[in-house]
Structure formats: C-alpha cells, structure tokens
PDB file of C-alpha atoms and ligand atoms in Angstrom:
ATOM      1  CA  MET A   1      14.294  -7.816 -16.423  1.00  0.00           C
ATOM      2  CA  LYS A   2      15.047  -5.464 -13.849  1.00  0.00           C
ATOM      3  CA  LEU A   3      12.647  -3.068 -12.244  1.00  0.00           C
ATOM      4  CA  VAL A   4      13.140  -1.216  -9.131  1.00  0.00           C
ATOM      5  CA  PHE A   5      10.316  -0.887  -6.272  1.00  0.00           C
ATOM      6  CA  ALA A   6      10.307   2.514  -4.811  1.00  0.00           C
ATOM      7  CA  SER A   7      10.179   1.761  -1.376  1.00  0.00           C
ATOM      8  CA  ASN A   8      11.934   0.327   1.975  1.00  0.00           C
ATOM      9  CA  ASN A   9       9.275  -1.346   3.654  1.00  0.00           C
ATOM     10  CA  LYS A  10       9.997  -5.264   3.904  1.00  0.00           C
ATOM     11  CA  ASN A  11       6.094  -5.775   4.405  1.00  0.00           C
ATOM     12  CA  LYS A  12       5.239  -4.519   1.145  1.00  0.00           C
ATOM     13  CA  ILE A  13       8.354  -6.571  -0.649  1.00  0.00           C
ATOM     14  CA  ILE A  14       7.520  -9.365   0.839  1.00  0.00           C
ATOM     15  CA  GLU A  15       3.899  -9.273  -0.699  1.00  0.00           C
ATOM     16  CA  ILE A  16       5.433  -8.381  -3.667  1.00  0.00           C
ATOM     17  CA  LYS A  17       7.642 -10.213  -4.521  1.00  0.00           C
ATOM     18  CA  HIS A  18       5.248 -13.192  -3.820  1.00  0.00           C
ATOM     19  CA  GLN A  19       3.015 -12.296  -7.058  1.00  0.00           C
ATOM     20  CA  LEU A  20       5.522 -11.450  -8.979  1.00  0.00           C
ATOM     21  CA  PRO A  21       6.452 -14.105 -11.777  1.00  0.00           C
ATOM     22  CA  PRO A  22      10.330 -14.943 -11.276  1.00  0.00           C
ATOM     23  CA  GLU A  23      11.827 -13.640 -14.693  1.00  0.00           C
ATOM     24  CA  ILE A  24      11.141 -10.208 -12.759  1.00  0.00           C
ATOM     25  CA  GLU A  25      13.857  -9.303 -10.779  1.00  0.00           C
ATOM     26  CA  LEU A  26      12.657  -6.877  -8.423  1.00  0.00           C
ATOM     27  CA  LEU A  27      15.284  -4.182  -6.617  1.00  0.00           C
ATOM     28  CA  SER A  28      14.454  -2.285  -3.171  1.00  0.00           C
ATOM     29  CA  LEU A  29      15.584   1.238  -2.508  1.00  0.00           C
ATOM     30  CA  GLU A  30      18.422   0.086  -0.500  1.00  0.00           C
ATOM     31  CA  ASP A  31      19.221  -1.827  -3.483  1.00  0.00           C
ATOM     32  CA  ILE A  32      20.130   0.695  -5.680  1.00  0.00           C
ATOM     33  CA  GLY A  33      21.708   3.073  -2.672  1.00  0.00           C
ATOM     34  CA  CYS A  34      18.556   5.639  -2.555  1.00  0.00           C
ATOM     35  CA  PHE A  35      18.678   5.808   1.093  1.00  0.00           C
ATOM     36  CA  GLU A  36      16.701   9.445   1.320  1.00  0.00           C
ATOM     37  CA  GLU A  37      13.310  10.035   2.273  1.00  0.00           C
ATOM     38  CA  ILE A  38      11.441  10.425  -1.188  1.00  0.00           C
ATOM     39  CA  PRO A  39       9.010  12.848  -0.737  1.00  0.00           C
ATOM     40  CA  GLU A  40       5.439  12.000  -0.235  1.00  0.00           C
ATOM     41  CA  THR A  41       3.839  15.721  -0.452  1.00  0.00           C
ATOM     42  CA  ALA A  42       1.072  14.999  -3.344  1.00  0.00           C
ATOM     43  CA  GLU A  43      -2.622  15.683  -2.328  1.00  0.00           C
ATOM     44  CA  THR A  44      -3.863  12.491  -3.427  1.00  0.00           C
ATOM     45  CA  ILE A  45      -2.451   8.971  -3.116  1.00  0.00           C
ATOM     46  CA  GLU A  46      -2.154   8.412  -7.367  1.00  0.00           C
ATOM     47  CA  GLY A  47      -0.135  12.157  -6.843  1.00  0.00           C
ATOM     48  CA  ASN A  48       1.998  10.456  -4.188  1.00  0.00           C
ATOM     49  CA  ALA A  49       2.227   7.253  -5.997  1.00  0.00           C
ATOM     50  CA  ILE A  50       3.489   9.520  -9.159  1.00  0.00           C
ATOM     51  CA  LEU A  51       6.024  11.399  -6.711  1.00  0.00           C
ATOM     52  CA  LYS A  52       8.088   8.413  -5.736  1.00  0.00           C
ATOM     53  CA  ALA A  53       8.365   7.078  -9.467  1.00  0.00           C
ATOM     54  CA  ASP A  54       9.341   9.837 -10.364  1.00  0.00           C
ATOM     55  CA  TYR A  55      11.740  10.484  -7.887  1.00  0.00           C
ATOM     56  CA  VAL A  56      13.572   7.539  -8.184  1.00  0.00           C
ATOM     57  CA  THR A  57      13.275   7.784 -12.409  1.00  0.00           C
ATOM     58  CA  LYS A  58      14.851  11.152 -12.366  1.00  0.00           C
ATOM     59  CA  ASN A  59      17.269  10.273  -9.933  1.00  0.00           C
ATOM     60  CA  TYR A  60      18.173   7.087 -10.302  1.00  0.00           C
ATOM     61  CA  GLY A  61      17.820   6.659 -13.894  1.00  0.00           C
ATOM     62  CA  TYR A  62      16.341   2.899 -13.660  1.00  0.00           C
ATOM     63  CA  ASN A  63      12.553   1.454 -15.114  1.00  0.00           C
ATOM     64  CA  CYS A  64      10.853   1.800 -11.861  1.00  0.00           C
ATOM     65  CA  PHE A  65       7.445   1.396  -9.941  1.00  0.00           C
ATOM     66  CA  ALA A  66       6.367   2.966  -6.931  1.00  0.00           C
ATOM     67  CA  ASP A  67       2.432   2.084  -4.651  1.00  0.00           C
ATOM     68  CA  ASP A  68       0.505   5.030  -2.663  1.00  0.00           C
ATOM     69  CA  THR A  69      -2.104   3.452   0.055  1.00  0.00           C
ATOM     70  CA  GLY A  70      -5.023   4.938   1.959  1.00  0.00           C
ATOM     71  CA  LEU A  71      -7.094   3.505   4.083  1.00  0.00           C
ATOM     72  CA  GLU A  72     -10.581   5.882   3.183  1.00  0.00           C
ATOM     73  CA  VAL A  73     -13.154   4.935   6.344  1.00  0.00           C
ATOM     74  CA  GLU A  74     -16.840   6.161   5.347  1.00  0.00           C
ATOM     75  CA  ALA A  75     -18.026   7.295   8.898  1.00  0.00           C
ATOM     76  CA  LEU A  76     -15.046   9.576   8.795  1.00  0.00           C
ATOM     77  CA  ASN A  77     -15.849  10.695   4.958  1.00  0.00           C
ATOM     78  CA  GLY A  78     -13.257   9.022   3.630  1.00  0.00           C
ATOM     79  CA  ALA A  79     -10.512   9.666   6.101  1.00  0.00           C
ATOM     80  CA  PRO A  80      -7.480   9.403   7.005  1.00  0.00           C
ATOM     81  CA  GLY A  81      -7.010   8.894   3.045  1.00  0.00           C
ATOM     82  CA  VAL A  82      -4.110  10.358   1.653  1.00  0.00           C
ATOM     83  CA  TYR A  83      -2.885  11.134   5.535  1.00  0.00           C
ATOM     84  CA  SER A  84      -2.676   7.327   6.310  1.00  0.00           C
ATOM     85  CA  ALA A  85       0.875   7.184   7.213  1.00  0.00           C
ATOM     86  CA  ARG A  86       1.270  10.105   9.483  1.00  0.00           C
ATOM     87  CA  TYR A  87      -3.236   9.928  11.146  1.00  0.00           C
ATOM     88  CA  ALA A  88      -1.114  10.245  14.752  1.00  0.00           C
ATOM     89  CA  GLY A  89       1.591  12.098  13.395  1.00  0.00           C
ATOM     90  CA  GLU A  90       4.894  12.783  12.017  1.00  0.00           C
ATOM     91  CA  ALA A  91       6.039   9.447  13.979  1.00  0.00           C
ATOM     92  CA  LYS A  92       4.105   7.178  11.422  1.00  0.00           C
ATOM     93  CA  ASP A  93       3.630   5.204  14.424  1.00  0.00           C
ATOM     94  CA  ALA A  94       1.031   2.181  13.466  1.00  0.00           C
ATOM     95  CA  ASN A  95       0.114   1.260  16.362  1.00  0.00           C
ATOM     96  CA  ALA A  96      -0.839   4.707  17.314  1.00  0.00           C
ATOM     97  CA  ASN A  97      -2.418   4.943  13.924  1.00  0.00           C
ATOM     98  CA  ILE A  98      -4.981   1.649  14.627  1.00  0.00           C
ATOM     99  CA  ASN A  99      -5.931   3.953  18.152  1.00  0.00           C
ATOM    100  CA  LYS A 100      -6.417   6.896  16.959  1.00  0.00           C
ATOM    101  CA  LEU A 101      -8.784   5.326  14.451  1.00  0.00           C
ATOM    102  CA  LEU A 102     -10.274   3.211  16.595  1.00  0.00           C
ATOM    103  CA  HIS A 103     -11.148   6.038  19.055  1.00  0.00           C
ATOM    104  CA  GLU A 104     -12.876   7.927  15.915  1.00  0.00           C
ATOM    105  CA  LEU A 105     -14.909   5.123  15.216  1.00  0.00           C
ATOM    106  CA  GLU A 106     -15.738   4.714  18.793  1.00  0.00           C
ATOM    107  CA  GLY A 107     -19.968   4.333  19.286  1.00  0.00           C
ATOM    108  CA  LYS A 108     -20.732   4.684  15.294  1.00  0.00           C
ATOM    109  CA  ASP A 109     -22.795   1.199  13.910  1.00  0.00           C
ATOM    110  CA  ASN A 110     -20.757   2.192  10.366  1.00  0.00           C
ATOM    111  CA  ARG A 111     -17.689   0.007  10.325  1.00  0.00           C
ATOM    112  CA  ASN A 112     -17.504   0.361   6.136  1.00  0.00           C
ATOM    113  CA  ALA A 113     -13.586   1.614   4.667  1.00  0.00           C
ATOM    114  CA  ARG A 114     -11.926   0.500   2.064  1.00  0.00           C
ATOM    115  CA  PHE A 115      -8.146   0.506   1.202  1.00  0.00           C
ATOM    116  CA  LYS A 116      -7.123   1.186  -2.266  1.00  0.00           C
ATOM    117  CA  THR A 117      -3.907   1.482  -3.806  1.00  0.00           C
ATOM    118  CA  VAL A 118      -2.376   3.268  -6.657  1.00  0.00           C
ATOM    119  CA  ILE A 119       0.837   2.043  -8.724  1.00  0.00           C
ATOM    120  CA  THR A 120       2.959   4.240 -11.236  1.00  0.00           C
ATOM    121  CA  LEU A 121       4.572   2.361 -13.458  1.00  0.00           C
ATOM    122  CA  ASN A 122       7.425   4.506 -15.179  1.00  0.00           C
ATOM    123  CA  LEU A 123       8.588   1.879 -18.207  1.00  0.00           C
ATOM    124  CA  ASP A 124      11.351   3.194 -21.280  1.00  0.00           C
ATOM    125  CA  GLY A 125      10.027   6.748 -21.106  1.00  0.00           C
ATOM    126  CA  SER A 126       6.169   6.319 -20.397  1.00  0.00           C
ATOM    127  CA  GLN A 127       3.702   6.514 -17.427  1.00  0.00           C
ATOM    128  CA  HIS A 128       1.119   4.156 -16.597  1.00  0.00           C
ATOM    129  CA  LEU A 129      -1.082   3.868 -13.581  1.00  0.00           C
ATOM    130  CA  PHE A 130      -2.972   1.146 -11.973  1.00  0.00           C
ATOM    131  CA  THR A 131      -5.362   0.434  -9.332  1.00  0.00           C
ATOM    132  CA  GLY A 132      -6.625  -1.877  -6.578  1.00  0.00           C
ATOM    133  CA  ILE A 133      -9.347  -1.212  -4.116  1.00  0.00           C
ATOM    134  CA  VAL A 134     -10.877  -4.001  -0.741  1.00  0.00           C
ATOM    135  CA  GLU A 135     -14.231  -2.706   0.566  1.00  0.00           C
ATOM    136  CA  GLY A 136     -14.415  -4.141   4.378  1.00  0.00           C
ATOM    137  CA  LYS A 137     -14.838  -3.224   7.543  1.00  0.00           C
ATOM    138  CA  ILE A 138     -13.123  -1.334  10.814  1.00  0.00           C
ATOM    139  CA  THR A 139     -13.205  -3.934  13.477  1.00  0.00           C
ATOM    140  CA  ASN A 140     -13.546  -2.653  17.101  1.00  0.00           C
ATOM    141  CA  TYR A 141     -10.730  -4.727  18.586  1.00  0.00           C
ATOM    142  CA  ARG A 142      -7.005  -5.332  17.419  1.00  0.00           C
ATOM    143  CA  ALA A 143      -6.931  -9.249  15.957  1.00  0.00           C
ATOM    144  CA  GLY A 144      -3.886 -10.977  14.326  1.00  0.00           C
ATOM    145  CA  ASP A 145      -0.115 -10.495  14.090  1.00  0.00           C
ATOM    146  CA  LYS A 146       0.729 -10.719  10.530  1.00  0.00           C
ATOM    147  CA  GLY A 147       1.128  -8.509   7.937  1.00  0.00           C
ATOM    148  CA  PHE A 148       1.614  -4.171   8.854  1.00  0.00           C
ATOM    149  CA  GLY A 149       0.179  -1.487   9.453  1.00  0.00           C
ATOM    150  CA  TYR A 150      -3.637  -1.506   9.747  1.00  0.00           C
ATOM    151  CA  ASP A 151      -4.158  -4.638   8.790  1.00  0.00           C
ATOM    152  CA  PRO A 152      -5.193  -5.798  12.691  1.00  0.00           C
ATOM    153  CA  VAL A 153      -8.097  -3.972  12.190  1.00  0.00           C
ATOM    154  CA  PHE A 154      -9.295  -4.427   8.938  1.00  0.00           C
ATOM    155  CA  CYS A 155     -11.927  -6.963   7.957  1.00  0.00           C
ATOM    156  CA  PRO A 156     -12.209  -7.910   3.856  1.00  0.00           C
ATOM    157  CA  GLY A 157     -15.234  -7.496   2.609  1.00  0.00           C
ATOM    158  CA  GLY A 158     -17.279 -10.814   3.375  1.00  0.00           C
ATOM    159  CA  LYS A 159     -14.954 -11.770   6.007  1.00  0.00           C
ATOM    160  CA  THR A 160     -14.669 -12.726   9.607  1.00  0.00           C
ATOM    161  CA  LEU A 161     -10.645 -12.367   9.751  1.00  0.00           C
ATOM    162  CA  THR A 162      -8.923  -9.648   9.730  1.00  0.00           C
ATOM    163  CA  PHE A 163      -5.598  -9.772   7.140  1.00  0.00           C
ATOM    164  CA  ALA A 164      -3.023  -9.869  10.176  1.00  0.00           C
ATOM    165  CA  GLN A 165      -4.843 -13.162  10.867  1.00  0.00           C
ATOM    166  CA  ILE A 166      -4.879 -14.608   7.506  1.00  0.00           C
ATOM    167  CA  PRO A 167      -1.830 -15.770   4.920  1.00  0.00           C
ATOM    168  CA  LEU A 168       0.131 -13.747   2.878  1.00  0.00           C
ATOM    169  CA  GLU A 169      -1.335 -15.551  -0.106  1.00  0.00           C
ATOM    170  CA  GLU A 170      -4.317 -15.063   1.192  1.00  0.00           C
ATOM    171  CA  LYS A 171      -3.976 -11.419   1.392  1.00  0.00           C
ATOM    172  CA  ALA A 172      -2.298 -11.071  -2.034  1.00  0.00           C
ATOM    173  CA  LEU A 173      -5.075 -12.436  -4.041  1.00  0.00           C
ATOM    174  CA  LEU A 174      -7.723 -10.354  -2.411  1.00  0.00           C
ATOM    175  CA  SER A 175      -5.826  -7.074  -0.833  1.00  0.00           C
ATOM    176  CA  HIS A 176      -5.724  -3.361  -2.431  1.00  0.00           C
ATOM    177  CA  ARG A 177      -1.878  -4.076  -3.205  1.00  0.00           C
ATOM    178  CA  GLY A 178      -2.549  -7.564  -4.594  1.00  0.00           C
ATOM    179  CA  ARG A 179      -5.495  -6.026  -6.914  1.00  0.00           C
ATOM    180  CA  ALA A 180      -3.029  -3.770  -8.174  1.00  0.00           C
ATOM    181  CA  VAL A 181      -0.273  -5.849  -8.775  1.00  0.00           C
ATOM    182  CA  ALA A 182      -2.129  -7.940 -10.619  1.00  0.00           C
ATOM    183  CA  GLN A 183      -2.550  -5.431 -13.085  1.00  0.00           C
ATOM    184  CA  LEU A 184       0.959  -4.212 -13.783  1.00  0.00           C
ATOM    185  CA  ILE A 185       1.868  -7.765 -13.794  1.00  0.00           C
ATOM    186  CA  GLN A 186      -0.693  -8.284 -16.302  1.00  0.00           C
ATOM    187  CA  PHE A 187       0.119  -5.126 -18.043  1.00  0.00           C
ATOM    188  CA  LEU A 188       4.227  -6.654 -18.077  1.00  0.00           C
ATOM    189  CA  LYS A 189       3.250  -9.364 -19.805  1.00  0.00           C
ATOM    190  CA  LYS A 190       1.887  -7.693 -22.512  1.00  0.00           C
TER     191      LYS A 190
HETATM  192  P1  IMP B 201       1.772   4.018   2.021  1.00  0.00           P
HETATM  193  O1  IMP B 201       0.869   3.511   0.229  1.00  0.00           O
HETATM  194  O2  IMP B 201       3.001   3.104   2.412  1.00  0.00           O
HETATM  195  O3  IMP B 201       2.078   5.420   2.361  1.00  0.00           O
HETATM  196  O4  IMP B 201       0.837   3.468   3.477  1.00  0.00           O
HETATM  197  C1  IMP B 201      -0.134   4.042   4.075  1.00  0.00           C
HETATM  198  C2  IMP B 201      -0.372   3.640   5.014  1.00  0.00           C
HETATM  199  O5  IMP B 201      -1.410   2.962   4.802  1.00  0.00           O
HETATM  200  C3  IMP B 201       0.654   3.444   6.216  1.00  0.00           C
HETATM  201  O6  IMP B 201      -0.138   3.638   7.454  1.00  0.00           O
HETATM  202  C4  IMP B 201       0.464   1.860   6.022  1.00  0.00           C
HETATM  203  O7  IMP B 201       0.907   0.926   7.279  1.00  0.00           O
HETATM  204  C5  IMP B 201      -0.821   1.303   5.690  1.00  0.00           C
HETATM  205  N1  IMP B 201      -0.778   0.785   4.670  1.00  0.00           N
HETATM  206  C6  IMP B 201      -0.142   0.363   3.612  1.00  0.00           C
HETATM  207  N2  IMP B 201      -0.708  -0.919   3.078  1.00  0.00           N
HETATM  208  C7  IMP B 201      -1.162  -1.492   4.193  1.00  0.00           C
HETATM  209  C8  IMP B 201      -1.821  -3.026   3.987  1.00  0.00           C
HETATM  210  O8  IMP B 201      -1.733  -3.676   2.994  1.00  0.00           O
HETATM  211  N3  IMP B 201      -1.986  -2.940   5.093  1.00  0.00           N
HETATM  212  C9  IMP B 201      -2.627  -2.279   6.089  1.00  0.00           C
HETATM  213  N4  IMP B 201      -2.220  -1.336   5.791  1.00  0.00           N
HETATM  214  C10 IMP B 201      -1.176  -0.643   5.190  1.00  0.00           C
END
C-alpha cells in the first residue's frame, strides 16, 4: 500500500519509516513532485494537520497522512504551541527557537512541558485523526546531538536524558509522534 506522508522533514521521515510495517510504502512530498510550501495557517495543531493532509489529497489525489506538532510549556501558558516552528521568527530556526525558549524560562522553577502531535489520515475519501502526547521537562541546557527541533532541551517524563541523547528506536517508543504513529498503524492494520 502506498501512502504519502505530507512532509519533507528528513528526520520525521526516518522516524516514521522505522515504525511502519514493510507493506506500507511511504512516499514523501518530494517523491510525488510536490515542492511548494504547504500553508500552515490554522490556529490549532489539529487544524494544521488537516490543512496539510487535505492539500495533498485535493491537489495530488493520494491517500495521505500529515502530522503537526507543538511544544506546550506550562509556565508559558501553553506557548509556543501551534507556533512552535516560528517561535523565534519566520526563519523557523531550531537553534534560535531553543535560545528563545531557554530565555523565556530563565529563573522559572516550573519546567513542565509536553509535545503534542496530531496525525490526520485521508484514506479513500474519509478522514481520521490520531493524537500522541508525551509529558516531560525543559532542561536549563542543551544536551545531545541526535533528533531535531527542540529535542536537545526536552527530557521525556522520568528520564534524565533529552530526546537528543536517546536512540531513534527509543524515541519512537516514547515520543508524541511515535505514539500517534502507533495508533495510525493499528488503524491501518484493521
Ligand atoms: P512541525 O510539526 O514540523 O510544524 O513542527 C513544529 C515545531 O516543533 C518545529 O519547530 C519542529 O522542529 C518541532 N518539532 C516537531 N517534532 C519534534 C520532535 O520530535 N522533537 C523536537 N522538536 C520537534
């Protein structure tokens, strides 16, 4: 079965390919010749995941799934949330985003945060949503060189290592996206 994943984020593609059973052939946006930037203008994570999946299905006609992720920090009233990618500006620079986050949290004891991923699946004319959440804490420092985005400053619940310090397979078991993908796979197996 061919399924488009509405992303060109290499890290996400590697993470998801690793989890999917071999009978599902994952195609990226590049694979289907979609090179334009898909608008992510919704005000919720769910809304953006739907926008991305619908864009591919409407314009390219494929069964498709899209994910959208937000980092919700308790002491910042849920920010950056749906604006996580552009937290420090339109350049979507991960390093600048982390700098801003650490700056905003300076001197704050409450470091609780969670990642939330919503996956929207468009399959044969119907739409299905899957949500994965991981609770954790924001560190005071960067640690690790694996992963991407906010991984160097996020410790999943009960761990002393950040997502950037743990192997991909372990991240997939624990992570927001890993949990949402697990639900997607369960659904596709039915
Ligand atoms: P998007 O879902 O690709 O739009 O991601 C929103 C923001 O969250 C971007 O800044 C990503 O780098 C970041 N992000 C998404 N998934 C992860 C993850 O698994 N770890 C760390 N940061 C992530």
